[in-house]
Tab-separated table of C-alpha atoms and ligand atoms in Angstrom:
chain	number	residue	atom	x	y	z
A	1	UNK	CA	-110.280	-42.331	79.046
A	2	UNK	CA	-106.513	-42.745	80.113
A	3	UNK	CA	-104.456	-39.778	80.373
A	4	UNK	CA	-102.423	-40.560	77.236
A	5	UNK	CA	-105.495	-40.748	75.318
A	6	UNK	CA	-106.661	-37.355	76.593
A	7	UNK	CA	-103.418	-35.921	75.598
A	8	UNK	CA	-103.449	-37.488	72.108
A	9	UNK	CA	-107.351	-35.946	71.921
A	10	UNK	CA	-106.341	-32.498	72.756
A	11	UNK	CA	-103.663	-32.440	70.584
A	12	UNK	CA	-105.814	-33.966	67.898
A	13	UNK	CA	-108.904	-31.424	68.381
A	14	UNK	CA	-105.653	-28.808	68.330
A	15	UNK	CA	-104.598	-30.287	64.539
A	16	UNK	CA	-108.081	-30.260	63.486
A	17	UNK	CA	-108.735	-26.268	64.858
A	18	UNK	CA	-105.613	-25.451	62.353
A	19	UNK	CA	-106.541	-27.785	59.768
A	20	UNK	CA	-109.922	-25.830	59.276
A	21	UNK	CA	-108.800	-22.482	59.552
A	22	UNK	CA	-105.476	-21.954	58.576
A	23	UNK	CA	-104.344	-19.323	56.618
A	24	UNK	CA	-101.708	-21.280	55.153
A	25	UNK	CA	-104.025	-24.112	53.740
A	26	UNK	CA	-103.378	-25.012	50.490
A	27	UNK	CA	-100.365	-22.863	50.009
A	28	UNK	CA	-96.491	-23.762	49.511
A	29	UNK	CA	-95.410	-24.906	52.900
A	30	UNK	CA	-91.898	-24.105	51.625
A	31	UNK	CA	-92.300	-20.533	52.305
A	32	UNK	CA	-91.807	-21.443	55.855
A	33	UNK	CA	-88.607	-23.131	55.702
A	34	UNK	CA	-84.731	-21.722	54.291
A	35	UNK	CA	-83.841	-23.371	51.440
A	36	UNK	CA	-80.556	-25.247	51.634
A	37	UNK	CA	-77.874	-22.887	50.108
A	38	UNK	CA	-80.209	-19.838	50.687
A	39	UNK	CA	-78.236	-16.947	51.692
A	40	UNK	CA	-78.941	-15.374	55.286
A	41	UNK	CA	-80.033	-11.892	53.086
A	42	UNK	CA	-82.450	-14.096	51.062
A	43	UNK	CA	-83.919	-16.030	54.011
A	44	UNK	CA	-84.352	-12.733	55.980
A	45	UNK	CA	-86.795	-11.244	53.463
A	46	UNK	CA	-88.687	-14.407	53.138
A	47	UNK	CA	-88.741	-15.332	56.872
A	48	UNK	CA	-90.255	-11.898	57.502
A	49	UNK	CA	-92.879	-12.442	54.859
A	50	UNK	CA	-93.637	-15.572	56.376
A	51	UNK	CA	-94.019	-13.963	59.863
A	52	UNK	CA	-96.439	-11.221	58.528
A	53	UNK	CA	-98.248	-14.081	56.665
A	54	UNK	CA	-98.814	-15.878	60.071
A	55	UNK	CA	-99.820	-12.700	61.610
A	56	UNK	CA	-103.238	-12.888	59.938
A	57	UNK	CA	-103.715	-16.008	60.487
A	58	UNK	CA	-107.090	-16.708	62.833
A	59	UNK	CA	-105.685	-20.516	63.950
A	60	UNK	CA	-102.134	-18.863	65.328
A	61	UNK	CA	-102.204	-19.694	69.051
A	62	UNK	CA	-103.368	-23.210	68.343
A	63	UNK	CA	-100.705	-23.462	65.656
A	64	UNK	CA	-98.196	-22.263	68.537
A	65	UNK	CA	-99.584	-24.891	71.018
A	66	UNK	CA	-98.641	-27.577	68.796
A	67	UNK	CA	-95.294	-26.081	67.485
A	68	UNK	CA	-94.336	-25.884	71.034
A	69	UNK	CA	-95.881	-29.589	71.896
A	70	UNK	CA	-94.166	-30.809	68.766
A	71	UNK	CA	-90.602	-29.311	69.642
A	72	UNK	CA	-90.077	-27.308	66.392
A	73	UNK	CA	-87.426	-24.894	66.844
A	74	UNK	CA	-83.996	-24.896	67.517
A	75	UNK	CA	-82.374	-22.498	69.578
A	76	UNK	CA	-78.737	-22.866	67.604
A	77	UNK	CA	-80.740	-22.860	63.886
A	78	UNK	CA	-82.633	-19.835	62.097
A	79	UNK	CA	-84.112	-22.206	59.419
A	80	UNK	CA	-88.052	-22.207	59.940
A	81	UNK	CA	-91.134	-20.267	60.755
A	82	UNK	CA	-94.161	-21.504	62.566
A	83	UNK	CA	-97.077	-19.658	63.997
A	84	UNK	CA	-95.506	-16.345	63.509
A	85	UNK	CA	-92.264	-17.385	65.230
A	86	UNK	CA	-88.712	-18.093	64.370
A	87	UNK	CA	-87.206	-21.433	65.137
A	88	UNK	CA	-85.045	-19.447	67.543
A	89	UNK	CA	-87.999	-17.475	69.129
A	90	UNK	CA	-90.235	-21.202	69.484
A	91	UNK	CA	-86.845	-22.691	71.782
A	92	UNK	CA	-86.722	-19.589	73.633
A	93	UNK	CA	-90.815	-19.717	74.315
A	94	UNK	CA	-90.471	-23.262	74.961
A	95	UNK	CA	-87.668	-22.842	77.621
A	96	UNK	CA	-89.403	-19.664	79.335
A	97	UNK	CA	-92.876	-21.283	79.006
A	98	UNK	CA	-92.039	-24.751	80.148
A	99	UNK	CA	-93.845	-24.658	83.317
A	100	UNK	CA	-96.822	-23.013	81.868
A	101	UNK	CA	-96.648	-25.965	78.795
A	102	UNK	CA	-96.613	-28.439	81.711
A	103	UNK	CA	-99.485	-27.425	83.312
A	104	UNK	CA	-101.691	-27.121	79.829
A	105	UNK	CA	-100.714	-30.494	78.802
A	106	UNK	CA	-101.635	-32.081	82.179
A	107	UNK	CA	-104.908	-30.306	82.463
A	108	UNK	CA	-105.723	-32.167	79.135
A	109	UNK	CA	-105.812	-34.884	81.875
A	110	UNK	CA	-108.508	-33.560	83.943
A	111	UNK	CA	-112.681	-33.522	83.621
A	112	UNK	CA	-112.408	-29.862	82.043
A	113	UNK	CA	-109.627	-30.988	79.497
A	114	UNK	CA	-112.012	-33.506	78.189
A	115	UNK	CA	-115.021	-31.518	78.331
A	116	UNK	CA	-113.035	-28.839	76.120
A	117	UNK	CA	-112.200	-31.554	73.657
A	118	UNK	CA	-115.301	-33.028	72.983
A	119	UNK	CA	-117.161	-29.292	72.881
A	120	UNK	CA	-114.013	-28.635	70.349
A	121	UNK	CA	-114.794	-31.684	68.556
A	122	UNK	CA	-118.379	-31.183	68.384
A	123	UNK	CA	-118.267	-27.320	67.289
A	124	UNK	CA	-116.372	-28.569	64.253
A	125	UNK	CA	-118.585	-31.711	63.680
A	126	UNK	CA	-121.470	-29.052	63.642
A	127	UNK	CA	-119.754	-26.724	61.725
A	128	UNK	CA	-118.824	-29.282	58.816
A	129	UNK	CA	-122.940	-30.333	58.532
A	130	UNK	CA	-124.650	-28.906	55.547
A	131	UNK	CA	-128.389	-27.429	56.660
A	132	UNK	CA	-129.384	-27.844	53.179
A	133	UNK	CA	-128.526	-31.835	52.861
A	134	UNK	CA	-131.678	-32.887	54.802
A	135	UNK	CA	-134.572	-34.488	53.320
A	136	UNK	CA	-136.883	-32.162	54.794
A	137	UNK	CA	-136.657	-29.876	51.712
A	138	UNK	CA	-137.782	-26.144	51.444
A	139	UNK	CA	-136.207	-23.016	52.074
A	140	UNK	CA	-138.011	-22.475	55.293
A	141	UNK	CA	-137.030	-25.350	56.881
A	142	UNK	CA	-133.616	-24.841	55.657
A	143	UNK	CA	-133.964	-21.410	57.139
A	144	UNK	CA	-134.552	-22.763	60.520
A	145	UNK	CA	-132.180	-25.752	60.266
A	146	UNK	CA	-129.435	-23.144	59.400
A	147	UNK	CA	-130.991	-20.778	62.417
A	148	UNK	CA	-130.651	-24.011	64.776
A	149	UNK	CA	-127.109	-24.995	63.572
A	150	UNK	CA	-125.956	-21.386	64.210
A	151	UNK	CA	-127.194	-21.301	67.896
A	152	UNK	CA	-125.789	-24.712	68.393
A	153	UNK	CA	-122.308	-23.425	67.256
A	154	UNK	CA	-122.513	-20.583	69.417
A	155	UNK	CA	-123.884	-22.077	72.527
A	156	UNK	CA	-120.874	-24.717	71.771
A	157	UNK	CA	-118.453	-21.695	71.526
A	158	UNK	CA	-119.617	-20.175	74.717
A	159	UNK	CA	-119.001	-23.445	76.910
A	160	UNK	CA	-115.807	-23.980	75.389
A	161	UNK	CA	-114.525	-20.354	76.250
A	162	UNK	CA	-115.757	-20.793	79.310
A	163	UNK	CA	-113.565	-23.953	80.272
A	164	UNK	CA	-110.737	-22.063	78.463
A	165	UNK	CA	-110.603	-18.659	80.154
A	166	UNK	CA	-110.894	-21.176	83.278
A	167	UNK	CA	-107.718	-23.042	82.487
A	168	UNK	CA	-105.904	-20.031	81.497
A	169	UNK	CA	-106.547	-18.903	84.834
A	170	UNK	CA	-105.140	-21.718	86.264
A	171	UNK	CA	-102.187	-22.459	84.437
A	172	UNK	CA	-101.351	-18.755	83.527
A	173	UNK	CA	-101.191	-19.507	79.911
A	174	UNK	CA	-102.413	-16.419	78.142
A	175	UNK	CA	-101.806	-17.392	74.482
A	176	UNK	CA	-102.621	-20.635	73.616
A	177	UNK	CA	-106.138	-22.042	72.355
B	1	SF4	S1	-100.243	-19.583	62.219
B	1	SF4	FE1	-99.150	-19.503	60.022
B	1	SF4	S2	-97.827	-21.859	59.954
B	1	SF4	FE2	-99.675	-21.523	61.510
B	1	SF4	S3	-101.482	-22.363	60.600
B	1	SF4	FE3	-101.361	-20.144	60.803
B	1	SF4	S4	-100.766	-19.313	58.643
B	1	SF4	FE4	-99.974	-21.617	59.130
C-alpha cells in the first residue's frame, strides 16, 4: 500500500465511523450552517443549539479529525458548526494543532496506522453482520453466533484501542479518533 493509499484508507475509516454512528444522520444538515440573510441573533441561537447537539454525539472526535483534515472552517467567517465547533474555532484548532495534525496524518503511513485501519474496518464489518441470517438455524445457534460476534468485536476494539493509545502518546494528539 502506498502512503497516499494509506491516507485515503484512514480517511475512509473515519468517514465510515461517522456514517455508522453520527447523531446527525438523517437529520437536516442545514442546522449546521448559517442561512443566506440570516441575522446574527438568529444564527447565534441556532449555532448554540447545533453545538449542544454535537456535544451528545458519540462520533464527535472522528468528526473533528475529518473536519480538520477537510480544511473546514474559516477564521474570518462565522457560518458553520461541525463536530461541536464553530468554523472559526475549527480554523483556530487547525492552526494550533498543525504540527500534531501533520503527525497524525503521517502516522497513517506507518504499520500501526495500517493495522488500525484494518482493525476498524473489520470491526464495522463484523458489526454489520446479522448473526440470525446463517443457514444453521435454531435459537441456540443464534445465541452462540451472537456471543461469538460480540467477543470478536470486543477483541478488535481492544486491539484498536491499544494502537490508538500508542499513536496518541507519540503525536500528543489527545482528541481525535
Ligand atoms: S459531531 Fe455533530 S456534525 Fe459531527 S457527526 Fe456528530 S452530530 Fe454530526
